[in-house]
Amino acid sequence: MQKLTYISNLAVNKTSGGGFGVNAATFASLQSEFDVKYIGPVSPVVREVEQYFSKVQKLLRLPRNYYFYSDSRLSQVRDELQLKLATSLKAPLFFHGITPWIKYKPEVAYFVHTDACFASYVDVFNNGEIFRKKDIARIIHLERSWLDSATAVFFRSTWAMNETVRLYELAGKNFHVTGVGGFADFPEHDSYCGGYNFVFISKEFIPKGGQVAVDAFLKVQQVYPEATLTIIGDEPSAAIKERPGVVCTGMLWKEKQVDKKSFQHILTGAFAHIHPTTKDTNTLVIAETSYYGCPSIAPLAFGMADQIVDGETGFLLQTPIEIEDLKNKMLWMIEHEEIYLKMRKQARAYARLHQTWEGVGKKISSIIQHTL
């Protein structure tokens, strides 16, 4: 069996979702095809002086360095990685993520799995913050060269791949789109039994569009008082929690069996998943809700176009998402029952074909085997 060294800044035994979940799922899928050795977590602490200086600059609204990827910290990552790889066989390398590793120059074939490049992250998640242009350019220069030299780079969405090609002015001949999966069991049947229980799932209520979701729901509730909204994850304000028909579960951690069962129970009875996010790359919850036949409404932005077939498995809305537009799609689902029920079947079928970690793993493994 071909040997492969898997390198990550995260532990591979955490499966709660997000970056941890993707990391664990990728590692597990590679193990089915390769003899994989894990090295990690490689994540040296940030120097306090760099962090403090950056925070002072932020308070003073001065351009600041991106301290998490300072030259000294990237050098620490490189040195730690070199030390850990010194006793390893010269097997091909597989990196979880991009930016932490850009000062390490592999002498063997290497593969990269990511949801977006650094420039996209800064644009999406640090929008409005002021960084020193020279410091951002330093990181982008290193990352551009490192990606261009990789044997293959696996992106989780077409959007992320195209943005990297555009922002880094790369040909992208070694770039591939592999998609994402979810961290929920894929039930044998859709057990939805009726009702209008909308769900909103996020670790960040406001950036993921929580207020827009609530405002749209309240307008729907004026027409259909029996409608409910379950908010999973980051909790909203007390005023929202006290609204009739709104249920907040708090965070549900899937590595805890009781939380996992609660999460899956909610999805079993969910009518639709609303995700009017403004800060994202791709999201695992669209895959997870689709497993249960629950269609999603999300923006025509980021990686969502790979996850939703507009009008067939859910809806994609123009950005920025307006409350009225979201409300209208929610009402449409309620008022077009026959088409809606067909949408549930199509959401499950599309997810089974395109949004499982088994499928993602097979794509990645096939490309690795073909290139070695």
Short mmCIF file of C-alpha atoms in Angstrom, two decimals, residues 4-299:
data_model
loop_
_atom_site.label_atom_id
_atom_site.label_comp_id
_atom_site.label_asym_id
_atom_site.label_seq_id
_atom_site.Cartn_x
_atom_site.Cartn_y
_atom_site.Cartn_z
CA LEU A 4 1.46 8.98 2.73
CA THR A 5 2.32 11.46 5.49
CA TYR A 6 -0.63 13.55 6.69
CA ILE A 7 0.31 16.92 8.20
CA SER A 8 -2.11 19.12 10.13
CA ASN A 9 -2.32 21.87 12.71
CA LEU A 10 -5.34 20.07 14.22
CA ALA A 11 -5.85 16.80 16.06
CA VAL A 12 -7.50 14.07 14.00
CA ASN A 13 -9.73 12.76 16.79
CA LYS A 14 -12.10 15.75 16.94
CA THR A 15 -15.18 15.52 14.71
CA SER A 16 -17.46 18.32 15.88
CA GLY A 17 -17.61 19.91 12.44
CA GLY A 18 -15.93 22.88 10.79
CA GLY A 19 -12.18 22.66 10.36
CA PHE A 20 -11.82 19.91 12.96
CA GLY A 21 -14.43 17.77 11.26
CA VAL A 22 -12.99 18.25 7.79
CA ASN A 23 -9.54 17.40 9.11
CA ALA A 24 -10.74 14.18 10.75
CA ALA A 25 -12.83 13.12 7.75
CA THR A 26 -10.02 13.73 5.27
CA PHE A 27 -7.56 11.75 7.36
CA ALA A 28 -10.02 8.85 7.74
CA SER A 29 -10.81 8.76 4.01
CA LEU A 30 -7.11 8.65 3.09
CA GLN A 31 -6.54 5.77 5.51
CA SER A 32 -8.85 3.58 3.44
CA GLU A 33 -6.57 3.93 0.40
CA PHE A 34 -3.09 4.63 1.80
CA ASP A 35 -0.75 3.69 4.62
CA VAL A 36 -1.03 7.06 6.36
CA LYS A 37 1.23 8.47 9.06
CA TYR A 38 -0.15 11.48 10.95
CA ILE A 39 2.12 14.33 12.04
CA GLY A 40 0.57 17.00 14.22
CA PRO A 41 -0.85 19.08 15.58
CA VAL A 42 1.89 21.40 14.32
CA SER A 43 0.78 24.75 15.71
CA PRO A 44 3.34 26.75 17.71
CA VAL A 45 1.94 29.43 19.98
CA VAL A 46 1.80 33.01 18.79
CA ARG A 47 4.46 35.25 20.30
CA GLU A 48 2.73 37.44 22.88
CA VAL A 49 4.69 40.53 21.92
CA GLU A 50 3.55 40.28 18.28
CA GLN A 51 -0.05 39.75 19.33
CA TYR A 52 0.04 42.64 21.81
CA PHE A 53 1.64 45.03 19.33
CA SER A 54 -0.95 44.12 16.69
CA LYS A 55 -3.84 44.72 19.11
CA VAL A 56 -2.47 48.13 20.06
CA GLN A 57 -2.24 49.07 16.38
CA LYS A 58 -5.82 47.88 15.86
CA LEU A 59 -7.08 50.01 18.76
CA LEU A 60 -5.27 53.01 17.29
CA ARG A 61 -6.70 52.14 13.86
CA LEU A 62 -3.25 51.86 12.39
CA PRO A 63 -2.25 49.35 9.69
CA ARG A 64 -0.99 46.23 11.44
CA ASN A 65 0.82 43.02 10.67
CA TYR A 66 -1.00 39.70 10.31
CA TYR A 67 0.66 38.34 13.43
CA PHE A 68 -0.77 34.81 13.24
CA TYR A 69 1.30 34.28 10.09
CA SER A 70 4.25 36.43 11.04
CA ASP A 71 7.58 35.52 9.50
CA SER A 72 8.84 34.27 12.86
CA ARG A 73 5.81 32.01 13.45
CA LEU A 74 5.92 30.58 9.92
CA SER A 75 9.61 29.85 10.53
CA GLN A 76 8.69 28.09 13.78
CA VAL A 77 6.19 25.92 11.91
CA ARG A 78 8.82 25.10 9.28
CA ASP A 79 11.45 24.19 11.87
CA GLU A 80 9.05 22.06 13.93
CA LEU A 81 7.88 20.26 10.82
CA GLN A 82 11.42 19.61 9.62
CA LEU A 83 12.26 18.11 12.99
CA LYS A 84 9.22 15.82 12.99
CA LEU A 85 9.78 14.74 9.40
CA ALA A 86 13.49 14.02 9.92
CA THR A 87 12.78 10.51 11.19
CA SER A 88 10.04 9.76 8.65
CA LEU A 89 10.34 7.86 5.43
CA LYS A 90 10.40 10.04 2.33
CA ALA A 91 6.73 9.44 1.59
CA PRO A 92 4.57 11.98 -0.28
CA LEU A 93 3.08 14.66 1.98
CA PHE A 94 -0.56 15.67 2.40
CA PHE A 95 -1.21 19.05 4.04
CA HIS A 96 -4.43 20.10 5.76
CA GLY A 97 -4.73 23.78 4.84
CA ILE A 98 -2.26 26.08 3.13
CA THR A 99 -0.89 29.10 4.93
CA PRO A 100 0.78 27.54 8.01
CA TRP A 101 3.10 25.53 5.76
CA ILE A 102 4.22 28.06 3.15
CA LYS A 103 7.80 28.42 4.44
CA TYR A 104 8.38 24.68 4.34
CA LYS A 105 9.83 23.47 1.03
CA PRO A 106 9.09 19.75 0.53
CA GLU A 107 11.62 17.61 -1.29
CA VAL A 108 8.96 15.07 -2.23
CA ALA A 109 5.57 15.21 -3.93
CA TYR A 110 3.02 17.11 -1.84
CA PHE A 111 -0.73 17.53 -1.87
CA VAL A 112 -2.87 20.24 -0.29
CA HIS A 113 -6.51 20.25 0.87
CA THR A 114 -8.16 23.59 1.59
CA ASP A 115 -11.39 25.57 1.63
CA ALA A 116 -9.83 28.85 0.42
CA CYS A 117 -6.55 30.67 -0.06
CA PHE A 118 -5.21 33.28 2.37
CA ALA A 119 -6.20 36.22 0.15
CA SER A 120 -9.80 34.98 0.07
CA TYR A 121 -9.83 34.60 3.86
CA VAL A 122 -8.64 38.17 4.36
CA ASP A 123 -11.24 39.43 1.89
CA VAL A 124 -14.14 37.49 3.44
CA PHE A 125 -13.38 37.28 7.15
CA ASN A 126 -11.15 40.31 7.78
CA ASN A 127 -13.10 42.71 5.59
CA GLY A 128 -12.83 46.22 7.00
CA GLU A 129 -9.71 45.53 9.04
CA ILE A 130 -6.57 47.40 8.11
CA PHE A 131 -3.42 45.37 7.56
CA ARG A 132 -0.08 46.54 6.27
CA LYS A 133 -0.13 45.95 2.53
CA LYS A 134 3.51 44.90 2.58
CA ASP A 135 2.82 42.23 5.20
CA ILE A 136 -0.20 40.81 3.33
CA ALA A 137 1.87 40.83 0.13
CA ARG A 138 4.62 38.87 1.93
CA ILE A 139 2.23 36.06 2.83
CA ILE A 140 0.54 36.00 -0.57
CA HIS A 141 3.90 35.85 -2.37
CA LEU A 142 5.00 32.81 -0.34
CA GLU A 143 1.62 31.12 -0.68
CA ARG A 144 1.41 31.68 -4.42
CA SER A 145 4.76 30.01 -5.02
CA TRP A 146 3.99 27.15 -2.62
CA LEU A 147 0.65 26.35 -4.29
CA ASP A 148 2.14 26.55 -7.76
CA SER A 149 4.78 23.98 -6.79
CA ALA A 150 2.33 21.52 -5.23
CA THR A 151 1.69 18.21 -6.97
CA ALA A 152 -2.04 18.81 -6.57
CA VAL A 153 -4.26 21.22 -4.64
CA PHE A 154 -7.75 20.08 -3.63
CA PHE A 155 -10.34 22.81 -3.11
CA ARG A 156 -13.67 22.23 -1.43
CA SER A 157 -15.54 24.49 -3.87
CA THR A 158 -15.33 25.85 -7.41
CA TRP A 159 -15.59 29.37 -5.99
CA ALA A 160 -12.46 28.89 -3.83
CA MET A 161 -10.48 27.46 -6.74
CA ASN A 162 -11.50 30.24 -9.13
CA GLU A 163 -10.76 32.93 -6.54
CA THR A 164 -7.27 31.52 -5.99
CA VAL A 165 -6.60 31.50 -9.73
CA ARG A 166 -7.83 35.10 -9.98
CA LEU A 167 -6.19 36.57 -6.89
CA TYR A 168 -2.85 34.80 -7.33
CA GLU A 169 -2.77 34.96 -11.13
CA LEU A 170 -2.04 31.25 -11.39
CA ALA A 171 -2.87 28.88 -14.23
CA GLY A 172 -4.20 26.38 -11.71
CA LYS A 173 -3.25 23.34 -13.77
CA ASN A 174 -2.66 21.42 -10.53
CA PHE A 175 -5.97 22.57 -8.98
CA HIS A 176 -8.96 20.28 -8.41
CA VAL A 177 -12.43 20.64 -6.84
CA THR A 178 -13.42 17.77 -4.56
CA GLY A 179 -16.40 19.13 -2.61
CA VAL A 180 -17.38 18.52 1.02
CA GLY A 181 -19.38 16.08 3.10
CA GLY A 182 -21.33 16.36 6.32
CA PHE A 183 -21.03 15.05 9.88
CA ALA A 184 -24.40 13.44 10.34
CA ASP A 185 -25.64 9.95 9.63
CA PHE A 186 -27.29 9.55 6.23
CA PRO A 187 -30.69 8.06 7.19
CA GLU A 188 -32.18 5.32 5.06
CA HIS A 189 -35.39 7.30 4.56
CA ASP A 190 -36.68 10.85 4.79
CA SER A 191 -38.79 10.73 7.97
CA TYR A 192 -40.24 14.25 7.74
CA CYS A 193 -43.87 14.15 8.90
CA GLY A 194 -45.02 17.70 8.28
CA GLY A 195 -44.89 21.06 9.99
CA TYR A 196 -43.00 24.26 9.23
CA ASN A 197 -39.94 24.04 11.46
CA PHE A 198 -37.19 26.16 9.94
CA VAL A 199 -33.63 25.70 11.24
CA PHE A 200 -30.67 28.05 11.45
CA ILE A 201 -27.30 26.49 12.33
CA SER A 202 -24.13 28.42 13.05
CA LYS A 203 -21.28 28.99 15.48
CA GLU A 204 -21.50 32.73 14.73
CA PHE A 205 -25.00 34.15 14.84
CA ILE A 206 -24.53 37.58 13.22
CA PRO A 207 -21.83 36.87 10.56
CA LYS A 208 -23.79 33.87 9.32
CA GLY A 209 -26.93 35.96 8.84
CA GLY A 210 -28.79 35.08 12.02
CA GLN A 211 -30.59 38.41 12.34
CA VAL A 212 -31.75 38.26 8.71
CA ALA A 213 -32.97 34.69 9.29
CA VAL A 214 -34.97 35.73 12.37
CA ASP A 215 -36.47 38.81 10.70
CA ALA A 216 -37.57 36.76 7.68
CA PHE A 217 -39.01 34.06 9.95
CA LEU A 218 -41.07 36.59 11.91
CA LYS A 219 -42.65 37.78 8.65
CA VAL A 220 -43.44 34.18 7.70
CA GLN A 221 -44.92 33.62 11.14
CA GLN A 222 -47.34 36.49 10.56
CA VAL A 223 -48.84 34.44 7.70
CA TYR A 224 -48.36 30.99 9.25
CA PRO A 225 -48.44 31.34 13.07
CA GLU A 226 -47.69 27.63 13.48
CA ALA A 227 -44.23 28.05 11.91
CA THR A 228 -41.23 27.63 14.23
CA LEU A 229 -37.53 28.44 14.10
CA THR A 230 -34.88 26.31 15.81
CA ILE A 231 -31.54 28.07 16.27
CA ILE A 232 -28.63 25.67 16.78
CA GLY A 233 -25.24 26.98 17.89
CA ASP A 234 -24.31 30.52 18.85
CA GLU A 235 -27.21 31.98 20.79
CA PRO A 236 -28.96 35.22 19.80
CA SER A 237 -30.10 38.05 22.08
CA ALA A 238 -32.53 37.46 24.92
CA ALA A 239 -35.21 39.34 22.98
CA ILE A 240 -35.00 36.82 20.12
CA LYS A 241 -34.92 33.83 22.47
CA GLU A 242 -38.14 35.04 24.10
CA ARG A 243 -40.05 35.20 20.81
CA PRO A 244 -42.92 32.69 20.52
CA GLY A 245 -42.00 29.86 18.15
CA VAL A 246 -38.24 30.39 18.51
CA VAL A 247 -36.26 27.57 20.13
CA CYS A 248 -32.54 27.89 20.91
CA THR A 249 -30.56 24.73 21.64
CA GLY A 250 -27.16 26.30 22.18
CA MET A 251 -24.09 24.51 20.84
CA LEU A 252 -24.53 20.84 19.96
CA TRP A 253 -21.23 18.95 19.82
CA LYS A 254 -21.47 15.91 17.58
CA GLU A 255 -18.72 14.00 19.40
CA LYS A 256 -21.15 13.87 22.35
CA GLN A 257 -23.75 11.19 21.69
CA VAL A 258 -26.57 13.07 23.42
CA ASP A 259 -25.89 16.19 21.34
CA LYS A 260 -25.53 14.18 18.15
CA LYS A 261 -28.91 12.53 18.74
CA SER A 262 -30.52 15.90 19.46
CA PHE A 263 -29.06 17.35 16.27
CA GLN A 264 -30.28 14.47 14.14
CA HIS A 265 -33.71 14.53 15.80
CA ILE A 266 -34.09 18.21 14.88
CA LEU A 267 -33.05 17.57 11.27
CA THR A 268 -35.53 14.70 10.99
CA GLY A 269 -38.39 17.13 11.56
CA ALA A 270 -36.88 20.16 9.84
CA PHE A 271 -38.87 21.82 7.06
CA ALA A 272 -36.07 23.99 5.62
CA HIS A 273 -32.61 25.23 6.51
CA ILE A 274 -32.03 28.98 6.17
CA HIS A 275 -28.43 30.16 5.84
CA PRO A 276 -28.21 33.85 4.77
CA THR A 277 -24.49 34.03 5.57
CA THR A 278 -22.26 36.98 4.77
CA LYS A 279 -18.96 35.39 5.83
CA ASP A 280 -18.27 31.88 4.59
CA THR A 281 -16.28 29.64 2.26
CA ASN A 282 -18.43 26.52 2.17
CA THR A 283 -20.58 24.96 4.85
CA LEU A 284 -20.99 21.42 6.06
CA VAL A 285 -24.51 22.01 7.37
CA ILE A 286 -25.98 22.21 3.87
CA ALA A 287 -24.74 18.67 3.26
CA GLU A 288 -25.98 17.54 6.68
CA THR A 289 -29.48 18.97 6.34
CA SER A 290 -29.73 17.56 2.81
CA TYR A 291 -29.11 14.05 4.14
CA TYR A 292 -32.44 14.38 5.94
CA GLY A 293 -34.26 15.78 2.91
CA CYS A 294 -34.23 19.30 4.33
CA PRO A 295 -33.61 21.84 1.52
CA SER A 296 -31.52 24.96 2.14
CA ILE A 297 -31.86 28.63 1.24
CA ALA A 298 -28.45 30.29 0.98
CA PRO A 299 -26.64 33.06 -0.91
#
